[in-house]
Amino acid sequence: MKMQPQGQEQERGDGDRQQERSLITRQLGDAEQGTSGGFEMIREVEGDLFELAPEGSVLIHATNALGAWGTGIATSFRTRFPTAYTTYHRVCTQSQPQSLVGTCLLIPPPSSSSPPSASEGKKNHWVACLFTSRAYGRGKPPPAEILGNTERAVRDLLGRWRALKEGEGGVGAPGELWACRFNSGRFGVEWRETRGVVERVLKEENDRRKGEGEMGLVVVKSAEDRGADGGGERKGRGIGRGRDRGRGRG
């Protein structure tokens, strides 16, 4: 078997990433054209969340309140953002789980005094943990309850995000909001139902704060999306197995 020189492999990898970014640019343009000049609160694109989300953006996923990121895209978050996982796990172990449900933990990128690990890269991503379920597996609540928790958690996220954008908190301003199709894996909620909740919250918040800039969300989807969300489980199928992916359900 003939081996490719390392430089050629790197060039091919860079080319693949550039093609993917070009694709999302076209998709975003198509989405804007489909709104007749209006603002689209949720735009869905295909690709890898971790590769496509720009510098300083907020990566959103749903999680349990028991301190476990064990399946699906949660595993990818744990692998790529070990500092964020440590923060999340500490908050869970120091809190009553039910007190976290319906809230958001917004974790900034590692500071200059605590530089990122090799897996965390150089894009300074924030991590937003939406506590939409207390537990996972048989301990998760019914979809209607998860949707109610989602509404409260998204409102909490938007409030925190807006406050930081306005200079409160002293940790710098986060960038755009990006997400996977959260709740739609092991939490067992249809994405269209979660999307409906998020769209309603965004509309209400934008209407309430007219003239202060509209908030929107980019959701990354994949045809290979078979993962689990926010789970501590390691059994069953899902993108938690095999190579680390940013394509999946959070």
C-alpha positions as YAML, in Angstrom:
chain: A
units: angstrom
residues:
- id: 1
  name: MET
  ca: [0.00, 0.00, 0.00]
- id: 2
  name: LYS
  ca: [1.39, 3.36, -1.05]
- id: 3
  name: MET
  ca: [1.46, 5.91, 1.78]
- id: 4
  name: GLN
  ca: [0.60, 9.54, 1.09]
- id: 5
  name: PRO
  ca: [3.09, 12.10, 2.37]
- id: 6
  name: GLN
  ca: [1.90, 13.80, 5.53]
- id: 7
  name: GLY
  ca: [1.80, 17.21, 3.84]
- id: 8
  name: GLN
  ca: [-0.57, 15.92, 1.14]
- id: 9
  name: GLU
  ca: [-2.87, 14.42, 3.78]
- id: 10
  name: GLN
  ca: [-2.96, 17.75, 5.62]
- id: 11
  name: GLU
  ca: [-3.74, 19.63, 2.39]
- id: 12
  name: ARG
  ca: [-6.58, 17.21, 1.61]
- id: 13
  name: GLY
  ca: [-7.98, 17.64, 5.12]
- id: 14
  name: ASP
  ca: [-7.84, 21.43, 4.82]
- id: 15
  name: GLY
  ca: [-9.54, 21.20, 1.43]
- id: 16
  name: ASP
  ca: [-12.38, 19.10, 2.85]
- id: 17
  name: ARG
  ca: [-12.95, 21.62, 5.63]
- id: 18
  name: GLN
  ca: [-12.94, 24.50, 3.14]
- id: 19
  name: GLN
  ca: [-15.50, 22.68, 0.98]
- id: 20
  name: GLU
  ca: [-17.72, 22.16, 4.02]
- id: 21
  name: ARG
  ca: [-17.49, 25.84, 4.97]
- id: 22
  name: SER
  ca: [-18.35, 26.81, 1.38]
- id: 23
  name: LEU
  ca: [-21.40, 24.56, 1.56]
- id: 24
  name: ILE
  ca: [-22.67, 26.20, 4.73]
- id: 25
  name: THR
  ca: [-22.18, 29.64, 3.18]
- id: 26
  name: ARG
  ca: [-24.42, 28.61, 0.29]
- id: 27
  name: GLN
  ca: [-26.98, 27.09, 2.63]
- id: 28
  name: LEU
  ca: [-27.12, 30.20, 4.79]
- id: 29
  name: GLY
  ca: [-27.55, 32.31, 1.67]
- id: 30
  name: ASP
  ca: [-30.40, 30.10, 0.46]
- id: 31
  name: ALA
  ca: [-32.04, 30.32, 3.85]
- id: 32
  name: GLU
  ca: [-31.90, 34.11, 3.81]
- id: 33
  name: GLN
  ca: [-33.43, 34.21, 0.31]
- id: 34
  name: GLY
  ca: [-36.29, 32.01, 1.54]
- id: 35
  name: THR
  ca: [-37.36, 34.60, 4.12]
- id: 36
  name: SER
  ca: [-38.37, 37.31, 1.63]
- id: 37
  name: GLY
  ca: [-35.99, 39.72, 3.28]
- id: 38
  name: GLY
  ca: [-37.16, 38.88, 6.80]
- id: 39
  name: PHE
  ca: [-35.07, 37.66, 9.71]
- id: 40
  name: GLU
  ca: [-34.95, 33.88, 10.09]
- id: 41
  name: MET
  ca: [-34.64, 32.95, 13.76]
- id: 42
  name: ILE
  ca: [-33.52, 29.35, 13.20]
- id: 43
  name: ARG
  ca: [-31.40, 28.33, 10.23]
- id: 44
  name: GLU
  ca: [-30.57, 24.68, 9.67]
- id: 45
  name: VAL
  ca: [-27.44, 23.60, 7.83]
- id: 46
  name: GLU
  ca: [-25.60, 20.32, 7.34]
- id: 47
  name: GLY
  ca: [-22.07, 19.57, 8.49]
- id: 48
  name: ASP
  ca: [-19.92, 19.30, 11.59]
- id: 49
  name: LEU
  ca: [-20.91, 21.60, 14.44]
- id: 50
  name: PHE
  ca: [-17.39, 21.89, 15.84]
- id: 51
  name: GLU
  ca: [-15.82, 22.67, 12.46]
- id: 52
  name: LEU
  ca: [-18.47, 25.06, 11.15]
- id: 53
  name: ALA
  ca: [-19.15, 27.18, 14.24]
- id: 54
  name: PRO
  ca: [-17.04, 30.33, 13.95]
- id: 55
  name: GLU
  ca: [-14.54, 31.78, 16.40]
- id: 56
  name: GLY
  ca: [-16.00, 32.61, 19.79]
- id: 57
  name: SER
  ca: [-19.45, 31.19, 19.11]
- id: 58
  name: VAL
  ca: [-21.63, 29.39, 21.66]
- id: 59
  name: LEU
  ca: [-22.15, 25.65, 21.11]
- id: 60
  name: ILE
  ca: [-25.46, 24.53, 22.61]
- id: 61
  name: HIS
  ca: [-26.50, 21.03, 23.63]
- id: 62
  name: ALA
  ca: [-29.00, 19.48, 26.02]
- id: 63
  name: THR
  ca: [-27.81, 17.53, 29.01]
- id: 64
  name: ASN
  ca: [-28.79, 15.80, 32.22]
- id: 65
  name: ALA
  ca: [-28.20, 17.20, 35.71]
- id: 66
  name: LEU
  ca: [-26.29, 14.16, 36.99]
- id: 67
  name: GLY
  ca: [-22.86, 15.14, 35.64]
- id: 68
  name: ALA
  ca: [-22.65, 12.57, 32.83]
- id: 69
  name: TRP
  ca: [-21.71, 13.13, 29.19]
- id: 70
  name: GLY
  ca: [-21.52, 9.52, 28.11]
- id: 71
  name: THR
  ca: [-23.18, 9.05, 24.72]
- id: 72
  name: GLY
  ca: [-23.65, 10.70, 21.36]
- id: 73
  name: ILE
  ca: [-22.56, 14.25, 20.83]
- id: 74
  name: ALA
  ca: [-22.21, 14.65, 24.61]
- id: 75
  name: THR
  ca: [-19.18, 12.36, 24.32]
- id: 76
  name: SER
  ca: [-17.79, 14.62, 21.62]
- id: 77
  name: PHE
  ca: [-18.26, 17.65, 23.85]
- id: 78
  name: ARG
  ca: [-16.48, 15.86, 26.69]
- id: 79
  name: THR
  ca: [-13.57, 14.89, 24.44]
- id: 80
  name: ARG
  ca: [-13.21, 18.26, 22.78]
- id: 81
  name: PHE
  ca: [-13.89, 20.44, 25.83]
- id: 82
  name: PRO
  ca: [-12.43, 18.74, 28.92]
- id: 83
  name: THR
  ca: [-12.26, 22.04, 30.80]
- id: 84
  name: ALA
  ca: [-15.96, 22.67, 30.18]
- id: 85
  name: TYR
  ca: [-16.78, 19.11, 31.23]
- id: 86
  name: THR
  ca: [-14.90, 19.59, 34.50]
- id: 87
  name: THR
  ca: [-16.93, 22.74, 35.19]
- id: 88
  name: TYR
  ca: [-20.21, 21.03, 34.29]
- id: 89
  name: HIS
  ca: [-19.45, 17.96, 36.41]
- id: 90
  name: ARG
  ca: [-18.46, 20.11, 39.40]
- id: 91
  name: VAL
  ca: [-21.69, 22.13, 39.19]
- id: 92
  name: CYS
  ca: [-23.74, 18.93, 39.04]
- id: 93
  name: THR
  ca: [-22.00, 17.30, 42.00]
- id: 94
  name: GLN
  ca: [-22.29, 20.46, 44.11]
- id: 95
  name: SER
  ca: [-25.98, 21.06, 43.34]
- id: 96
  name: GLN
  ca: [-29.29, 19.34, 43.87]
- id: 97
  name: PRO
  ca: [-30.03, 17.94, 40.40]
- id: 98
  name: GLN
  ca: [-33.62, 19.15, 40.32]
- id: 99
  name: SER
  ca: [-32.48, 22.71, 41.04]
- id: 100
  name: LEU
  ca: [-30.56, 22.72, 37.75]
- id: 101
  name: VAL
  ca: [-33.43, 21.53, 35.57]
- id: 102
  name: GLY
  ca: [-34.75, 24.32, 33.35]
- id: 103
  name: THR
  ca: [-31.56, 26.37, 33.63]
- id: 104
  name: CYS
  ca: [-28.51, 26.87, 31.43]
- id: 105
  name: LEU
  ca: [-24.86, 26.60, 32.38]
- id: 106
  name: LEU
  ca: [-22.93, 28.89, 30.02]
- id: 107
  name: ILE
  ca: [-19.23, 28.04, 30.17]
- id: 108
  name: PRO
  ca: [-16.65, 30.44, 28.70]
- id: 109
  name: PRO
  ca: [-13.59, 29.19, 26.84]
- id: 110
  name: PRO
  ca: [-10.40, 28.58, 28.85]
- id: 111
  name: SER
  ca: [-8.76, 31.82, 29.95]
- id: 112
  name: SER
  ca: [-5.23, 32.92, 29.16]
- id: 113
  name: SER
  ca: [-4.24, 31.81, 32.65]
- id: 114
  name: SER
  ca: [-5.67, 28.37, 31.88]
- id: 115
  name: PRO
  ca: [-4.83, 27.76, 28.21]
- id: 116
  name: PRO
  ca: [-6.91, 25.30, 26.18]
- id: 117
  name: SER
  ca: [-5.83, 21.71, 25.73]
- id: 118
  name: ALA
  ca: [-4.94, 20.38, 22.29]
- id: 119
  name: SER
  ca: [-8.47, 18.99, 21.87]
- id: 120
  name: GLU
  ca: [-10.07, 22.36, 22.66]
- id: 121
  name: GLY
  ca: [-8.34, 23.99, 19.73]
- id: 122
  name: LYS
  ca: [-8.02, 27.71, 19.08]
- id: 123
  name: LYS
  ca: [-11.58, 28.75, 18.22]
- id: 124
  name: ASN
  ca: [-12.46, 29.88, 21.76]
- id: 125
  name: HIS
  ca: [-15.88, 28.24, 21.72]
- id: 126
  name: TRP
  ca: [-18.26, 28.71, 24.61]
- id: 127
  name: VAL
  ca: [-20.30, 25.70, 25.75]
- id: 128
  name: ALA
  ca: [-23.96, 26.08, 26.72]
- id: 129
  name: CYS
  ca: [-25.46, 23.20, 28.70]
- id: 130
  name: LEU
  ca: [-29.26, 23.20, 28.66]
- id: 131
  name: PHE
  ca: [-30.52, 21.16, 31.61]
- id: 132
  name: THR
  ca: [-33.66, 19.81, 29.95]
- id: 133
  name: SER
  ca: [-33.81, 16.57, 31.96]
- id: 134
  name: ARG
  ca: [-32.78, 15.64, 35.48]
- id: 135
  name: ALA
  ca: [-31.63, 12.16, 34.46]
- id: 136
  name: TYR
  ca: [-31.19, 9.94, 31.41]
- id: 137
  name: GLY
  ca: [-32.36, 6.51, 30.33]
- id: 138
  name: ARG
  ca: [-35.37, 5.29, 32.30]
- id: 139
  name: GLY
  ca: [-35.01, 8.25, 34.61]
- id: 140
  name: LYS
  ca: [-35.85, 10.84, 31.96]
- id: 141
  name: PRO
  ca: [-39.26, 12.57, 32.13]
- id: 142
  name: PRO
  ca: [-41.88, 12.45, 29.36]
- id: 143
  name: PRO
  ca: [-41.38, 14.64, 26.27]
- id: 144
  name: ALA
  ca: [-43.90, 17.27, 27.40]
- id: 145
  name: GLU
  ca: [-41.92, 17.87, 30.58]
- id: 146
  name: ILE
  ca: [-38.63, 18.02, 28.68]
- id: 147
  name: LEU
  ca: [-40.14, 20.63, 26.37]
- id: 148
  name: GLY
  ca: [-41.23, 22.71, 29.35]
- id: 149
  name: ASN
  ca: [-37.73, 22.46, 30.80]
- id: 150
  name: THR
  ca: [-36.32, 23.41, 27.40]
- id: 151
  name: GLU
  ca: [-38.36, 26.60, 27.27]
- id: 152
  name: ARG
  ca: [-37.07, 27.72, 30.66]
- id: 153
  name: ALA
  ca: [-33.48, 26.71, 29.88]
- id: 154
  name: VAL
  ca: [-33.44, 28.55, 26.55]
- id: 155
  name: ARG
  ca: [-34.82, 31.69, 28.20]
- id: 156
  name: ASP
  ca: [-32.07, 31.42, 30.80]
- id: 157
  name: LEU
  ca: [-29.44, 31.00, 28.08]
- id: 158
  name: LEU
  ca: [-30.67, 34.03, 26.13]
- id: 159
  name: GLY
  ca: [-30.68, 36.16, 29.26]
- id: 160
  name: ARG
  ca: [-27.13, 35.19, 30.15]
- id: 161
  name: TRP
  ca: [-25.95, 35.57, 26.55]
- id: 162
  name: ARG
  ca: [-27.53, 39.02, 26.24]
- id: 163
  name: ALA
  ca: [-26.05, 40.21, 29.55]
- id: 164
  name: LEU
  ca: [-22.55, 39.15, 28.45]
- id: 165
  name: LYS
  ca: [-23.01, 40.83, 25.07]
- id: 166
  name: GLU
  ca: [-23.88, 44.02, 26.94]
- id: 167
  name: GLY
  ca: [-20.65, 43.83, 28.93]
- id: 168
  name: GLU
  ca: [-21.84, 42.30, 32.19]
- id: 169
  name: GLY
  ca: [-19.88, 39.52, 33.89]
- id: 170
  name: GLY
  ca: [-16.37, 40.63, 33.00]
- id: 171
  name: VAL
  ca: [-15.47, 37.53, 30.96]
- id: 172
  name: GLY
  ca: [-15.79, 38.90, 27.43]
- id: 173
  name: ALA
  ca: [-18.66, 38.65, 24.98]
- id: 174
  name: PRO
  ca: [-19.75, 35.37, 23.42]
- id: 175
  name: GLY
  ca: [-20.40, 35.17, 19.70]
- id: 176
  name: GLU
  ca: [-23.13, 33.58, 17.61]
- id: 177
  name: LEU
  ca: [-25.46, 30.86, 18.90]
- id: 178
  name: TRP
  ca: [-24.94, 27.45, 17.29]
- id: 179
  name: ALA
  ca: [-26.53, 24.12, 18.24]
- id: 180
  name: CYS
  ca: [-27.08, 20.51, 17.37]
- id: 181
  name: ARG
  ca: [-30.64, 19.13, 17.16]
- id: 182
  name: PHE
  ca: [-30.82, 18.85, 20.91]
- id: 183
  name: ASN
  ca: [-33.36, 16.69, 22.81]
- id: 184
  name: SER
  ca: [-33.85, 14.46, 19.77]
- id: 185
  name: GLY
  ca: [-31.63, 11.53, 20.79]
- id: 186
  name: ARG
  ca: [-31.99, 9.50, 23.97]
- id: 187
  name: PHE
  ca: [-34.22, 12.16, 25.46]
- id: 188
  name: GLY
  ca: [-36.76, 11.00, 22.88]
- id: 189
  name: VAL
  ca: [-38.24, 14.33, 21.79]
- id: 190
  name: GLU
  ca: [-38.95, 15.01, 18.12]
- id: 191
  name: TRP
  ca: [-36.75, 17.83, 16.84]
- id: 192
  name: ARG
  ca: [-39.70, 19.65, 15.27]
- id: 193
  name: GLU
  ca: [-41.28, 19.92, 18.73]
- id: 194
  name: THR
  ca: [-38.09, 21.31, 20.30]
- id: 195
  name: ARG
  ca: [-37.65, 23.65, 17.35]
- id: 196
  name: GLY
  ca: [-41.17, 24.98, 17.83]
- id: 197
  name: VAL
  ca: [-40.43, 25.80, 21.48]
- id: 198
  name: VAL
  ca: [-37.14, 27.52, 20.64]
- id: 199
  name: GLU
  ca: [-38.71, 29.53, 17.82]
- id: 200
  name: ARG
  ca: [-41.46, 30.76, 20.13]
- id: 201
  name: VAL
  ca: [-38.98, 31.80, 22.82]
- id: 202
  name: LEU
  ca: [-36.78, 33.60, 20.30]
- id: 203
  name: LYS
  ca: [-39.77, 35.44, 18.83]
- id: 204
  name: GLU
  ca: [-41.02, 36.52, 22.24]
- id: 205
  name: GLU
  ca: [-37.58, 37.71, 23.32]
- id: 206
  name: ASN
  ca: [-36.99, 39.55, 20.05]
- id: 207
  name: ASP
  ca: [-40.43, 41.19, 20.23]
- id: 208
  name: ARG
  ca: [-39.80, 42.21, 23.83]
- id: 209
  name: ARG
  ca: [-36.50, 43.86, 22.97]
- id: 210
  name: LYS
  ca: [-37.21, 45.42, 19.61]
- id: 211
  name: GLY
  ca: [-34.52, 47.74, 18.37]
- id: 212
  name: GLU
  ca: [-31.78, 46.01, 20.36]
- id: 213
  name: GLY
  ca: [-30.77, 43.46, 17.72]
- id: 214
  name: GLU
  ca: [-32.53, 40.22, 16.90]
- id: 215
  name: MET
  ca: [-31.33, 36.91, 18.28]
- id: 216
  name: GLY
  ca: [-31.10, 33.84, 16.06]
- id: 217
  name: LEU
  ca: [-29.75, 30.31, 16.12]
- id: 218
  name: VAL
  ca: [-27.89, 28.14, 13.60]
- id: 219
  name: VAL
  ca: [-28.66, 24.43, 13.96]
- id: 220
  name: VAL
  ca: [-26.29, 21.88, 12.44]
- id: 221
  name: LYS
  ca: [-27.92, 18.68, 11.25]
- id: 222
  name: SER
  ca: [-26.62, 15.54, 9.54]
- id: 223
  name: ALA
  ca: [-28.07, 12.72, 7.49]
- id: 224
  name: GLU
  ca: [-25.96, 10.44, 9.69]
- id: 225
  name: ASP
  ca: [-27.62, 11.79, 12.83]
- id: 226
  name: ARG
  ca: [-28.23, 8.71, 14.98]
- id: 227
  name: GLY
  ca: [-26.73, 9.88, 18.25]
- id: 228
  name: ALA
  ca: [-27.95, 10.20, 21.79]
- id: 229
  name: ASP
  ca: [-28.29, 13.41, 23.73]
- id: 230
  name: GLY
  ca: [-27.06, 14.52, 27.10]
- id: 231
  name: GLY
  ca: [-26.88, 10.93, 28.26]
- id: 232
  name: GLY
  ca: [-24.76, 9.15, 30.76]
- id: 233
  name: GLU
  ca: [-25.49, 5.84, 29.06]
- id: 234
  name: ARG
  ca: [-22.86, 4.03, 27.10]
- id: 235
  name: LYS
  ca: [-25.06, 1.24, 25.74]
- id: 236
  name: GLY
  ca: [-26.84, 1.00, 22.43]
- id: 237
  name: ARG
  ca: [-26.17, 2.56, 19.09]
- id: 238
  name: GLY
  ca: [-25.19, 6.14, 18.54]
- id: 239
  name: ILE
  ca: [-22.42, 8.41, 17.45]
- id: 240
  name: GLY
  ca: [-20.78, 7.94, 20.83]
- id: 241
  name: ARG
  ca: [-19.22, 4.90, 19.22]
- id: 242
  name: GLY
  ca: [-16.45, 5.17, 16.69]
- id: 243
  name: ARG
  ca: [-14.83, 8.42, 15.73]
- id: 244
  name: ASP
  ca: [-15.62, 11.68, 17.40]
- id: 245
  name: ARG
  ca: [-18.19, 13.67, 15.47]
- id: 246
  name: GLY
  ca: [-19.85, 17.02, 15.71]
- id: 247
  name: ARG
  ca: [-22.82, 15.65, 13.84]
- id: 248
  name: GLY
  ca: [-25.61, 14.49, 16.02]
- id: 249
  name: ARG
  ca: [-28.24, 15.23, 18.55]
- id: 250
  name: GLY
  ca: [-27.50, 16.99, 21.76]
...
